[in-house]
Coordinates of C-alpha atoms in Angstrom, one line a residue:
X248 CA 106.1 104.5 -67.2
X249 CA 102.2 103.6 -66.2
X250 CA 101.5 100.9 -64.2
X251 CA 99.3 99.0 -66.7
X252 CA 98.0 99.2 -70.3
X253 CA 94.7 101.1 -69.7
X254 CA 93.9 101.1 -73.5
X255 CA 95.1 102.3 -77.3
X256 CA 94.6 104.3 -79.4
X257 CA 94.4 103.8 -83.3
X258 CA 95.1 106.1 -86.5
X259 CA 93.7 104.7 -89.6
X260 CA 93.8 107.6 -91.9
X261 CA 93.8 111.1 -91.8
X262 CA 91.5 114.0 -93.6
X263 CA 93.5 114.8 -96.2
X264 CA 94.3 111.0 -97.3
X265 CA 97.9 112.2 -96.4
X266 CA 100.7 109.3 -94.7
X267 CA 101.1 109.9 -91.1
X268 CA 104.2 112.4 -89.8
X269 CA 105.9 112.3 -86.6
X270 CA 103.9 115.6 -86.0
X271 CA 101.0 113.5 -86.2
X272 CA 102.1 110.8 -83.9
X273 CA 103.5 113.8 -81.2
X274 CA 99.8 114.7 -81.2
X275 CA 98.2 111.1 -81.0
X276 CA 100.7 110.7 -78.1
X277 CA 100.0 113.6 -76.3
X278 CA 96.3 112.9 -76.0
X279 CA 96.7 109.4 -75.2
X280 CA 99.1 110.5 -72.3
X281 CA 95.9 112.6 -71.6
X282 CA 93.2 110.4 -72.0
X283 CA 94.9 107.8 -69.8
X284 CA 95.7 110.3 -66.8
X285 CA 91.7 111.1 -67.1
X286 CA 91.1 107.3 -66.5
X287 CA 93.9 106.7 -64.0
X288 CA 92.5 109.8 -62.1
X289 CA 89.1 108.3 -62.5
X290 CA 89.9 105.0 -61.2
X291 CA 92.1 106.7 -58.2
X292 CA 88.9 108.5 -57.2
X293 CA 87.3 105.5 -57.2
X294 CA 89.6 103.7 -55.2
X295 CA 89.9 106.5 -53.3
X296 CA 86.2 107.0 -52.4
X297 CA 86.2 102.8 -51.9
X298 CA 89.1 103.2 -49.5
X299 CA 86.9 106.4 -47.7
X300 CA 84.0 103.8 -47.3
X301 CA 86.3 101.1 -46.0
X302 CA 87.5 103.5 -43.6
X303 CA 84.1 104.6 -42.2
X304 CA 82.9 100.8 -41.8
X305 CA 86.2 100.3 -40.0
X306 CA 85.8 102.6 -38.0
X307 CA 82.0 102.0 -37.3
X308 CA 82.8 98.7 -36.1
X309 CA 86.1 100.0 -34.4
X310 CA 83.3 102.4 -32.2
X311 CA 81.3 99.2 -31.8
X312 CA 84.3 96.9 -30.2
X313 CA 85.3 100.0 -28.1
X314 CA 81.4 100.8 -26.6
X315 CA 81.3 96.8 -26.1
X316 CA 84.9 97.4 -24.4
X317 CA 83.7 99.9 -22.3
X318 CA 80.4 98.2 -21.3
X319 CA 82.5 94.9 -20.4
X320 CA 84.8 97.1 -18.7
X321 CA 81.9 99.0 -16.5
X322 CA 80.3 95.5 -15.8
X323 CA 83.3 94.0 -14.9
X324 CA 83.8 97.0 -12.5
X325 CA 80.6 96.8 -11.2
X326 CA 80.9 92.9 -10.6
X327 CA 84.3 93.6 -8.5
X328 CA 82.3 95.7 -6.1
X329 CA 78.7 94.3 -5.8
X330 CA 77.2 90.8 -5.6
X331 CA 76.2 89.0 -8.2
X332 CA 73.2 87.5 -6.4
X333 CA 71.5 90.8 -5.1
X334 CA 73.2 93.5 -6.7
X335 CA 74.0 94.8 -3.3
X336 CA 77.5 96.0 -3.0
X337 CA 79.4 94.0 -1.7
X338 CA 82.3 93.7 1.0
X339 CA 84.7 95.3 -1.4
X340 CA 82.4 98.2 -2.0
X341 CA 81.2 98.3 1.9
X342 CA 84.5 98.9 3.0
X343 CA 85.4 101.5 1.0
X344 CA 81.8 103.4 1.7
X345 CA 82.7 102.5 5.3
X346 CA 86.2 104.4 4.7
X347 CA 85.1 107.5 2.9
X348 CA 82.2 107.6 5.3
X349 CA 84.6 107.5 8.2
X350 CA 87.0 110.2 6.8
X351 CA 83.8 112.6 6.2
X352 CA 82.5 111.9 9.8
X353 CA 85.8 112.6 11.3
X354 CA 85.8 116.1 9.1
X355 CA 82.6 116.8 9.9
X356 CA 82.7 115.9 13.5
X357 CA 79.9 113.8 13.0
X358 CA 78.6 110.2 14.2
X359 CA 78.2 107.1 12.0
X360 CA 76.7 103.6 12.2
X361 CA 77.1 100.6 11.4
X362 CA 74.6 97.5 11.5
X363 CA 76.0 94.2 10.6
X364 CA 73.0 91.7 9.7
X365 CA 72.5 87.9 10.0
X366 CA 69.3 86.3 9.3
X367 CA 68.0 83.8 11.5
X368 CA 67.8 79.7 10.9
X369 CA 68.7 80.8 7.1
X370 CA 70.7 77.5 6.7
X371 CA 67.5 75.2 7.4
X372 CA 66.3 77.2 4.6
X373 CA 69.0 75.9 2.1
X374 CA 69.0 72.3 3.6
X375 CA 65.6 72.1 3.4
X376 CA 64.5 73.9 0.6
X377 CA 67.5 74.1 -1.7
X378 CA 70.1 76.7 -2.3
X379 CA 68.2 77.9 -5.6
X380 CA 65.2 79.2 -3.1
X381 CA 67.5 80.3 -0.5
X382 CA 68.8 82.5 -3.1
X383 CA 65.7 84.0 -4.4
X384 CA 65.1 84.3 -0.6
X385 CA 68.0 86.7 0.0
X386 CA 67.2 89.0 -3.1
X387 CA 63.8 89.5 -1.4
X388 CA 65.5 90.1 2.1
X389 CA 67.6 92.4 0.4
X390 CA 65.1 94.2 -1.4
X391 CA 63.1 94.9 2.2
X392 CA 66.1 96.1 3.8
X393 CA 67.0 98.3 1.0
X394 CA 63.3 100.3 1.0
X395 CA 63.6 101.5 4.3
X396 CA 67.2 102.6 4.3
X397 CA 67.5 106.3 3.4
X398 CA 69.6 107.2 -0.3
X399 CA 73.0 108.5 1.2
X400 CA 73.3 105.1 3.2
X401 CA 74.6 102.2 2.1
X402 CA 73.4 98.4 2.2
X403 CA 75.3 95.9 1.2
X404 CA 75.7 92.0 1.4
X405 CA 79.2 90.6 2.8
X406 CA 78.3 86.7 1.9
X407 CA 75.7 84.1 2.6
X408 CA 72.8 85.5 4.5
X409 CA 75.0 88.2 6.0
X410 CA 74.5 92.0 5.7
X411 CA 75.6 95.3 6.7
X412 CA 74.3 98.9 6.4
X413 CA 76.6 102.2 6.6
X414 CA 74.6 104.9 7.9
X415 CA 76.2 108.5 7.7
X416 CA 75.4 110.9 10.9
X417 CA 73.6 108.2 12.9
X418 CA 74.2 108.2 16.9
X419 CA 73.0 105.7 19.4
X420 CA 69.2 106.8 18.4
X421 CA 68.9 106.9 15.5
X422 CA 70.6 103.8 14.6
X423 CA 68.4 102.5 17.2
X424 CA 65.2 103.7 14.8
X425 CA 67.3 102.4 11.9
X426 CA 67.6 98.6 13.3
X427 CA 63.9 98.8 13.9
X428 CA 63.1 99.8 10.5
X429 CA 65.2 96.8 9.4
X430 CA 63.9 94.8 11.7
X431 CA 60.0 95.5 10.8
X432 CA 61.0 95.3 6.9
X433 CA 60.7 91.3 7.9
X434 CA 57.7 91.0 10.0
X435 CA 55.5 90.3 7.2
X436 CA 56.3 86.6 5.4
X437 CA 59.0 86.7 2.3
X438 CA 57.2 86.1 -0.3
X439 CA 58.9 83.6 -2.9
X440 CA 57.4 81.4 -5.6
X441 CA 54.2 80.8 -3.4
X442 CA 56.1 79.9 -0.1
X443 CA 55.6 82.9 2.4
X444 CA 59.1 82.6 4.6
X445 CA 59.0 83.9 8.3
X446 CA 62.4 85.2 8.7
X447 CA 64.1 87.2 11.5
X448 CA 67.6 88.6 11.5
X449 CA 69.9 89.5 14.5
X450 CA 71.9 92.7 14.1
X451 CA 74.7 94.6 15.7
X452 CA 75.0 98.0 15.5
X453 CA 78.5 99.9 16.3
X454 CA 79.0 103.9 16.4
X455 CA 81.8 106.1 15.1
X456 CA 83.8 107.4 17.2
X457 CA 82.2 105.8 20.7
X458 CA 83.3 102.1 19.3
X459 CA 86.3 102.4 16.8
X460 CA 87.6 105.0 15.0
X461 CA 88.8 102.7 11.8
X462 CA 86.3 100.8 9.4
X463 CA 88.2 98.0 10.6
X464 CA 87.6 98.3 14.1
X465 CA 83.7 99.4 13.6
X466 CA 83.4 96.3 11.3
X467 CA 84.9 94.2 14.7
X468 CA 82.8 95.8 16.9
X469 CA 79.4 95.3 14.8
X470 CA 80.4 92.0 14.6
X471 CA 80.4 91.1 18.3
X472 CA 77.3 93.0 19.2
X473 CA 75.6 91.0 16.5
X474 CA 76.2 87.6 17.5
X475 CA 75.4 88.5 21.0
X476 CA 72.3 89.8 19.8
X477 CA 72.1 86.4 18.3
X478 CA 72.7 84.8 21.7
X479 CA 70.6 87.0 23.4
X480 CA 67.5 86.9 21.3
X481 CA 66.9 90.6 21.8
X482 CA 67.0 91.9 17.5
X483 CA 69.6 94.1 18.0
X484 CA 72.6 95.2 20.4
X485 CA 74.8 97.7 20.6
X486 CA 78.6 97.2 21.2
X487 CA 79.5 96.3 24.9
X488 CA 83.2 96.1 25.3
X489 CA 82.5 93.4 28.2
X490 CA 81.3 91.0 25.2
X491 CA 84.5 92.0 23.2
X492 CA 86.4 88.2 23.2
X493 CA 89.5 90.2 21.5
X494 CA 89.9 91.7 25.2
X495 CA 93.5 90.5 25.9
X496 CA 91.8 88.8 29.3
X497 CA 89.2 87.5 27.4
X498 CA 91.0 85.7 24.7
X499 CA 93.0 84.6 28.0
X500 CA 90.7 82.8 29.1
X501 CA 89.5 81.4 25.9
X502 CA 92.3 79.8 24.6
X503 CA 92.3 78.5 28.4
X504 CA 88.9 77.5 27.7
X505 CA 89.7 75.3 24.5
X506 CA 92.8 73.6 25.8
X507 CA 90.4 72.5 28.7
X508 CA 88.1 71.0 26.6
X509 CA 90.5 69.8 24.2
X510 CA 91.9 67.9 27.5
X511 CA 88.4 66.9 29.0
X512 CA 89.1 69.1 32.3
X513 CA 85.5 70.9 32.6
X514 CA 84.1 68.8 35.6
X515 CA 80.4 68.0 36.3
X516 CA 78.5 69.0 40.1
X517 CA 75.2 67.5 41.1
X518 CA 72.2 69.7 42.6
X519 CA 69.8 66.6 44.3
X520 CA 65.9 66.5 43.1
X521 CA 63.4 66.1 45.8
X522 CA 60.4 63.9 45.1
X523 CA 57.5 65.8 47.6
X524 CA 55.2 63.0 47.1
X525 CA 57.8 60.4 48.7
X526 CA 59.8 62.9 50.6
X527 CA 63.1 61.0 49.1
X528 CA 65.9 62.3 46.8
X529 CA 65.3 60.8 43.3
X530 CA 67.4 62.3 40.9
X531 CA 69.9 65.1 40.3
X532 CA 70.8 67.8 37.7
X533 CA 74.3 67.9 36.5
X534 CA 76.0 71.1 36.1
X535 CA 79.2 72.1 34.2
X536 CA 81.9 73.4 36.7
X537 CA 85.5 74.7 35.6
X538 CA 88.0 75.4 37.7
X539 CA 90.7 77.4 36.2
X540 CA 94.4 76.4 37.2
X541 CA 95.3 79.9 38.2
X542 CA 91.7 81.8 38.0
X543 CA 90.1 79.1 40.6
X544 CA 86.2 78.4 39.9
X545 CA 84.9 80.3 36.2
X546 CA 81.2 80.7 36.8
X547 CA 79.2 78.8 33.8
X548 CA 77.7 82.3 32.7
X549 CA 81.1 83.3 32.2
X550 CA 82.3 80.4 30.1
X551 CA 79.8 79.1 28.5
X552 CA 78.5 81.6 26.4
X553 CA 82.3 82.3 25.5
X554 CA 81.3 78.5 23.9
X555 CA 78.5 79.7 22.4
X556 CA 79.7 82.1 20.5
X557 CA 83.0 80.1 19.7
X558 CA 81.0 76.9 19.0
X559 CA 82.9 74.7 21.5
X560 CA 79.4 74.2 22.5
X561 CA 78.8 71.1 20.9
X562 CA 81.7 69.4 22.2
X563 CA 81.3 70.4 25.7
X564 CA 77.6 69.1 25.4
X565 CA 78.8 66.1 24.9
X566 CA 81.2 66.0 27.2
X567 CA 79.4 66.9 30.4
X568 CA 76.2 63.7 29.2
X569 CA 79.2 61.5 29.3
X570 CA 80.7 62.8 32.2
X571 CA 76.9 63.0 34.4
X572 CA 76.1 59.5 32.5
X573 CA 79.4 57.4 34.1
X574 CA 79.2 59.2 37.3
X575 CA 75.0 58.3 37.5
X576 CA 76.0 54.9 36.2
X577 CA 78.1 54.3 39.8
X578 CA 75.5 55.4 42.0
X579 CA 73.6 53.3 40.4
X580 CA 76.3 50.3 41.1
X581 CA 76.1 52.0 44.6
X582 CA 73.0 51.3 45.2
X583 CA 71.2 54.8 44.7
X584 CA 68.5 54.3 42.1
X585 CA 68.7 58.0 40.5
X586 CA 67.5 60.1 37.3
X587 CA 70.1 62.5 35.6
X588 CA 69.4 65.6 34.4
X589 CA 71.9 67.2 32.0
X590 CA 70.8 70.6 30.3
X591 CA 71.1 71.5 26.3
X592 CA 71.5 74.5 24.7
X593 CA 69.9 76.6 22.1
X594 CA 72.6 75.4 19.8
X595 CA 72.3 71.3 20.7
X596 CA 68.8 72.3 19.3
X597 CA 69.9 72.7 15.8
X598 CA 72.1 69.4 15.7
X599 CA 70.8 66.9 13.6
X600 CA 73.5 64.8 14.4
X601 CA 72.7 64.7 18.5
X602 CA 70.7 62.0 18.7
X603 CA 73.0 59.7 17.0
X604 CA 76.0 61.3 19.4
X605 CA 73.4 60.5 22.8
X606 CA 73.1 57.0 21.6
X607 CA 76.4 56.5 21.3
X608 CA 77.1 57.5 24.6
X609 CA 74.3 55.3 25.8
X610 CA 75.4 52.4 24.3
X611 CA 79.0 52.7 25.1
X612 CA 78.3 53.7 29.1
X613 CA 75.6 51.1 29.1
X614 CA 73.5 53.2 30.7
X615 CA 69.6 53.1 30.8
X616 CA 68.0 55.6 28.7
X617 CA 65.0 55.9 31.4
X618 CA 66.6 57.1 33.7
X619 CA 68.0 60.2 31.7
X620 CA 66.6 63.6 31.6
X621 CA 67.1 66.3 29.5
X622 CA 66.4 69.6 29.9
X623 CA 65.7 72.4 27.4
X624 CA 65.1 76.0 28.3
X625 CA 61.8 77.1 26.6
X626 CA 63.9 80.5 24.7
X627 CA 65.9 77.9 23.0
X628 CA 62.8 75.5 22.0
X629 CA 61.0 78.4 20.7
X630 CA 63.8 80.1 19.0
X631 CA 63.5 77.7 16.3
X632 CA 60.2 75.9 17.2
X633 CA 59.4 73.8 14.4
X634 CA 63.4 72.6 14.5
X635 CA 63.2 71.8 18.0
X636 CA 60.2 69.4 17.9
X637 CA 61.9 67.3 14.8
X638 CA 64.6 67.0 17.4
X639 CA 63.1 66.2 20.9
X640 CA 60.7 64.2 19.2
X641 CA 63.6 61.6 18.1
X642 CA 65.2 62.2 21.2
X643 CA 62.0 61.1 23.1
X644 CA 61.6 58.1 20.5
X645 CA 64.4 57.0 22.1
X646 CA 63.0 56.7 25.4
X647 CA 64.9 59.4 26.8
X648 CA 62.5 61.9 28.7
X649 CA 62.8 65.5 28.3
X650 CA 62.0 68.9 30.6
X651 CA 61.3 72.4 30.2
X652 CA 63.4 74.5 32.2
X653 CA 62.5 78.1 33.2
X654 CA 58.9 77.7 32.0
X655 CA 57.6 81.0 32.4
X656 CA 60.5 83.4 31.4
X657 CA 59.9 82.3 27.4
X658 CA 57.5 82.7 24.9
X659 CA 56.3 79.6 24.3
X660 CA 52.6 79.1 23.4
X661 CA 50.3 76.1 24.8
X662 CA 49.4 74.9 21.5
X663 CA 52.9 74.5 20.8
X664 CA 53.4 73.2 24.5
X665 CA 51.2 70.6 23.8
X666 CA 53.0 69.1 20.6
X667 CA 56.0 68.9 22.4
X668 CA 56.7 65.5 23.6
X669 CA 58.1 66.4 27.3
X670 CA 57.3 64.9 30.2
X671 CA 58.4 68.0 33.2
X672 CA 58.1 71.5 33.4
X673 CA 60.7 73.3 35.6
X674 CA 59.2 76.2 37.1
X675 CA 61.8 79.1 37.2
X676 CA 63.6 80.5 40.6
X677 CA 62.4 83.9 39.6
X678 CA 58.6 82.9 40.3
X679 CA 59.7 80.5 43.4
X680 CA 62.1 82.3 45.8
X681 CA 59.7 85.4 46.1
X682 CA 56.6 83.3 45.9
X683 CA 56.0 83.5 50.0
X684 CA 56.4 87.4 49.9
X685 CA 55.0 88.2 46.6
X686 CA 51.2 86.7 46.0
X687 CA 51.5 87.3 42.6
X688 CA 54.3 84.9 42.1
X689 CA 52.5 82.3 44.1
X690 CA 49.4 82.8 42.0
X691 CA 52.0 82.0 39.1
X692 CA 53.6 78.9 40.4
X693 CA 50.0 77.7 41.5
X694 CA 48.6 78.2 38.1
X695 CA 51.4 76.7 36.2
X696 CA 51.1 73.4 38.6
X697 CA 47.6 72.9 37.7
X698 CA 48.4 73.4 34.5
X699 CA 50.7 71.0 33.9
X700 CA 49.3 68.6 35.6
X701 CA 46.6 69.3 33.2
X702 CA 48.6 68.6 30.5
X703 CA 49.5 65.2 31.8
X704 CA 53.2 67.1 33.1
X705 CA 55.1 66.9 36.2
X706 CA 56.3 70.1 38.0
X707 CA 59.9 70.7 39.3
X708 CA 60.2 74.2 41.9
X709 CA 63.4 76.0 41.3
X710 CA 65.1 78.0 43.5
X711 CA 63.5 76.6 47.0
X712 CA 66.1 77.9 49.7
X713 CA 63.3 77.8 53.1
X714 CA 60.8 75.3 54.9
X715 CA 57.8 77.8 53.8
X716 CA 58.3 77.4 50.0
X717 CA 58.6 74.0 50.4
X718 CA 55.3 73.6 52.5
X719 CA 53.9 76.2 49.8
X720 CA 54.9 73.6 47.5
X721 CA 53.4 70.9 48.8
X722 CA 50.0 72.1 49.2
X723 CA 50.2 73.3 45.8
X724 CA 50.5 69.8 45.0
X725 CA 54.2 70.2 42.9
X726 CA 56.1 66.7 42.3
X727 CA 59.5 67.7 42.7
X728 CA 61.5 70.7 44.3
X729 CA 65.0 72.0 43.7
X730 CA 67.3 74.3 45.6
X731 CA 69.9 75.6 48.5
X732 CA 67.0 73.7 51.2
X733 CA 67.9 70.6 49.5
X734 CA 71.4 71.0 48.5
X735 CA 73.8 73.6 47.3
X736 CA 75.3 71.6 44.0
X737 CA 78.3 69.2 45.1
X738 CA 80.8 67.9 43.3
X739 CA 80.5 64.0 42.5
X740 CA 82.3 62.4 45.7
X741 CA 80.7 65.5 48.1
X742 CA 77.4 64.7 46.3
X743 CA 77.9 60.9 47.3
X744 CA 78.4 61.7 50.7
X745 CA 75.5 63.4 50.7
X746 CA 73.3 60.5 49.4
X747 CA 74.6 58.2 52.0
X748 CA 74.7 60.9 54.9
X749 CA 71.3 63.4 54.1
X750 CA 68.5 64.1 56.1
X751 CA 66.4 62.8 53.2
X752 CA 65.6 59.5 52.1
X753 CA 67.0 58.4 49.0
X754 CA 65.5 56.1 46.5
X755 CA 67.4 53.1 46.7
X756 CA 67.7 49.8 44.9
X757 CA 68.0 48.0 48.4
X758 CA 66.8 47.9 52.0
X759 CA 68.7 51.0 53.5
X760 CA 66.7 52.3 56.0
X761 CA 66.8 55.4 55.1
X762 CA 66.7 58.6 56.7
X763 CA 63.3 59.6 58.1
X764 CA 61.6 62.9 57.0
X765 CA 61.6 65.7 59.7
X766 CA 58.0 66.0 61.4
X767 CA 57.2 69.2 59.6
X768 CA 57.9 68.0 56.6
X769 CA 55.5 64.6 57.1
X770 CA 52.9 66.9 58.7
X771 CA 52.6 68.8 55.5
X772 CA 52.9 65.2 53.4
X773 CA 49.8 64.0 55.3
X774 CA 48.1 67.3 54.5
X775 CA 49.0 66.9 51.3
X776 CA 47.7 63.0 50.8
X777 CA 44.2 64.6 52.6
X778 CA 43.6 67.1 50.5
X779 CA 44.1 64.5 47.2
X780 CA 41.5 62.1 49.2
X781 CA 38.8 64.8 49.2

């Protein structure tokens, strides 16, 4: 009955010399049942411990898979709520700090802010650069933001150079010290692999309960204060229901705003320049009009930062040079020998591709590039300085010439002013309409004259609306003035009346005998002419 021959044993003869009895072979059989249950029991023992050992290295490694499970399991976890690039949580994780920070604020009775982040000009980075550095750019952003943000808050990174930061019991105030602290984490240069990166970042910030009472909402409402923060150039803002484009009116009057562009319907109006060394009109600046079919006339600081923020900018750029290049190009077929000035924006700054999308409109209108002027505001030239000068520079290689408008409200240094390839500097309304009750603002407008006629610049006075600015002016020696004195703007037609019908002389390709200048305005002229002789 065993399972295998283990052995055998063998009688060869007994003691006594006797034959072998069945006795004997009882006994032989007995102990060899014996002897063979000692070596089965042996062997089971030793399969026994084998099969112990087998078990403990199973279940050694068994452990090992399961720690490994669990680590992959925890990492995976951990990859699900936080970025990959900065460790930051991420959007998944943010809203869910936002919720659980929302629940304990309502509990409590307690405030709570939000700051949504977006750095600055981060693409030219990337474009520039490479995405590699932009990256190792971000994990050094991230790393400032995170050392001055307290341990119960909460910074994360939503996507591409965009961040947000939870911060429990905050009001207006102290999320107000908060976006400071963010904001001075980046004056000092970034720092990566020997390039020192001068980055800024414009943030929103929106309080629980003032403006939502749902993550969602507060996430909606962060989100518009930061892009007009953005627009604004100001760091930060706080949430202004007036900038709120989800306002039932508001998205109104955007969708209103797109189909009119999509159809070409935003019309152009002409406000005449005055030359004060001729005393003749000799160019106009062209300014965007829209008049709603139900709403009537939508002032432009009404629409077009709704563009801004929508980016419809770029097409309605576009489309108010054509529109100010075909309706210059008659006058001109008219016999009115005039400059057009059409304005770009902050945004037409950071087009590469404008240049090409100018000369194509040149080329198609036929229109002389001389006699084209555009005009930048300094806050947009010196938002992204070194951007700007790639892009007026091949705008001025083109033979286009280009203006500064509002000189004096910006930033802008004269180092930098001198690099820039413009030709005019428009000196702001703000300085010119008070400048014959205020001596300050004429010391201003007299000093930024000189100076740009230092610089080899003409001047253009804003904002004249009365015979004693305009005098001012002229004694000041300024080359061109601008306002309600001169003209109101007109639409095209009105503004052609005007050339035909003004009190001024126009600048014309032919013999008009034009309109003489009145005799306080030649008296001045002449004093003006005397005081260059001396």
């Amino acid at each position: 009955g065993k399972r295998r021959f283990l052995g055998g044993i063998a009688g060869i003869t007994k003691e006594d010399g006797g034959e072998f009895n069945a006795e004997d072979f009882d006994i032989l059989s007995t102990f060899a049942g014996q002897v063979s249950i000692a070596i089965e029991n042996a062997m089971f023992y030793e399969e026994l411990d084998a099969a112990k050992q087998n078990a403990e290295s199973f279940r050694q490694k068994l452990q090992c898979t399961n720690n490994k499970l669990i680590r992959t399991n925890q990492e995976l976890q951990h990859l699900a709520v936080h970025d990959s690039l900065t460790s930051l949580p991420n959007r998944t994780l943010i809203s869910d700090r936002l919720q659980q920070n929302v629940l304990g604020a309502r509990r409590n009775r307690e405030p709570l802010a939000l700051i949504m982040i977006d750095l600055d000009h981060f693409k030219e980075v990337n474009d520039t650069l490479g995405h590699a550095m932009g990256d190792r750019l971000l994990v050094g952003v991230g790393s400032r933001f995170q050392a001055v943000l307290r341990e119960v808050d909460t910074l994360g990174r939503l996507g591409g150079d965009e961040f947000a930061a939870v911060i429990p019991q905050a009001d207006h105030n102290a999320a107000a010290i908060v976006a400071g602290k963010l904001q001075a984490a980046l004056e000092t240069p970034v720092e990566v692999d020997g390039n020192h990166f001068s980055i800024a970042a414009s943030m929103g910030v929106a309080i629980y309960p003032e403006h939502g009472s749902t993550p969602s909402a507060l996430l909606k409402s962060a989100d518009i204060a930061m892009y007009v923060s953005k627009r604004e150039y100001n760091g930060f803002s706080f949430y202004d229901p007036s900038n709120d484009t989800s306002n039932a009116d508001r998205l109104e009057l955007l969708h209103d705003l797109r189909i009119a562009i999509r159809e070409d319907k935003l019309e152009v109006a002409f406000q005449p320049k005055l030359d004060l060394g001729q005393g003749r009109i000799i160019g106009a600046e062209a300014l965007a009009r829209w008049n709603h079919p139900v709403r009537g006339a939508v002032p432009p600081d009404e629409f077009i930062p709704m563009m801004e923020q929508t980016g419809l900018i770029r097409t309605f750029t576009l489309q108010i040079l054509r529109k100010a290049i075909d309706h210059c190009r008659i006058y001109h077929q008219k016999g009115y020998e005039l400059d057009i000035a059409v304005n770009l924006s902050m945004h037409s700054l950071r087009d590469t591709e404008l240049p090409e999308r100018i000369a194509e409109i040149l080329g198609e209108s036929h229109f002389n590039e001389q006699h084209l002027i555009l005009e930048i505001t300094e806050s947009a030239i010196m938002q992204d300085p070194e951007n700007s000068l790639l892009i007026v520079t091949r705008l001025s290689d083109m033979g286009i010439r280009l203006s500064v408008d509002d000189f004096g409200t910006g930033y802008s240094s004269l180092s930098y002013l001198k690099r820039l390839p413009v030709q005019q500097l428009k000196i702001d309304r703000s300085f010119v309409s008070d400048m014959e009750k205020d001596n300050d603002d004429a010391t201003i407008v007299r000093s930024t004259i000189d100076l740009a006629h230092n610089l080899g610049l003409q001047t253009v006075a804003e904002g004249v609306e009365n015979s004693a600015t305009l005098d001012s002016l002229l004694e000041m020696n300024c080359d061109q003035a601008q306002g309600y004195l001169i003209s109101r703007p007109l639409p095209p037609e009105d503004f052609h009346n005007f050339l035909r019908s003004s009190q001024w002389d126009i600048k014309h390709n032919q013999t008009t005998g034009g309109c003489a200048l009145t005799d306080a305005y030649e008296e001045t002229a002449k004093r003006r002419v005397s005081m260059r002789s001396r």
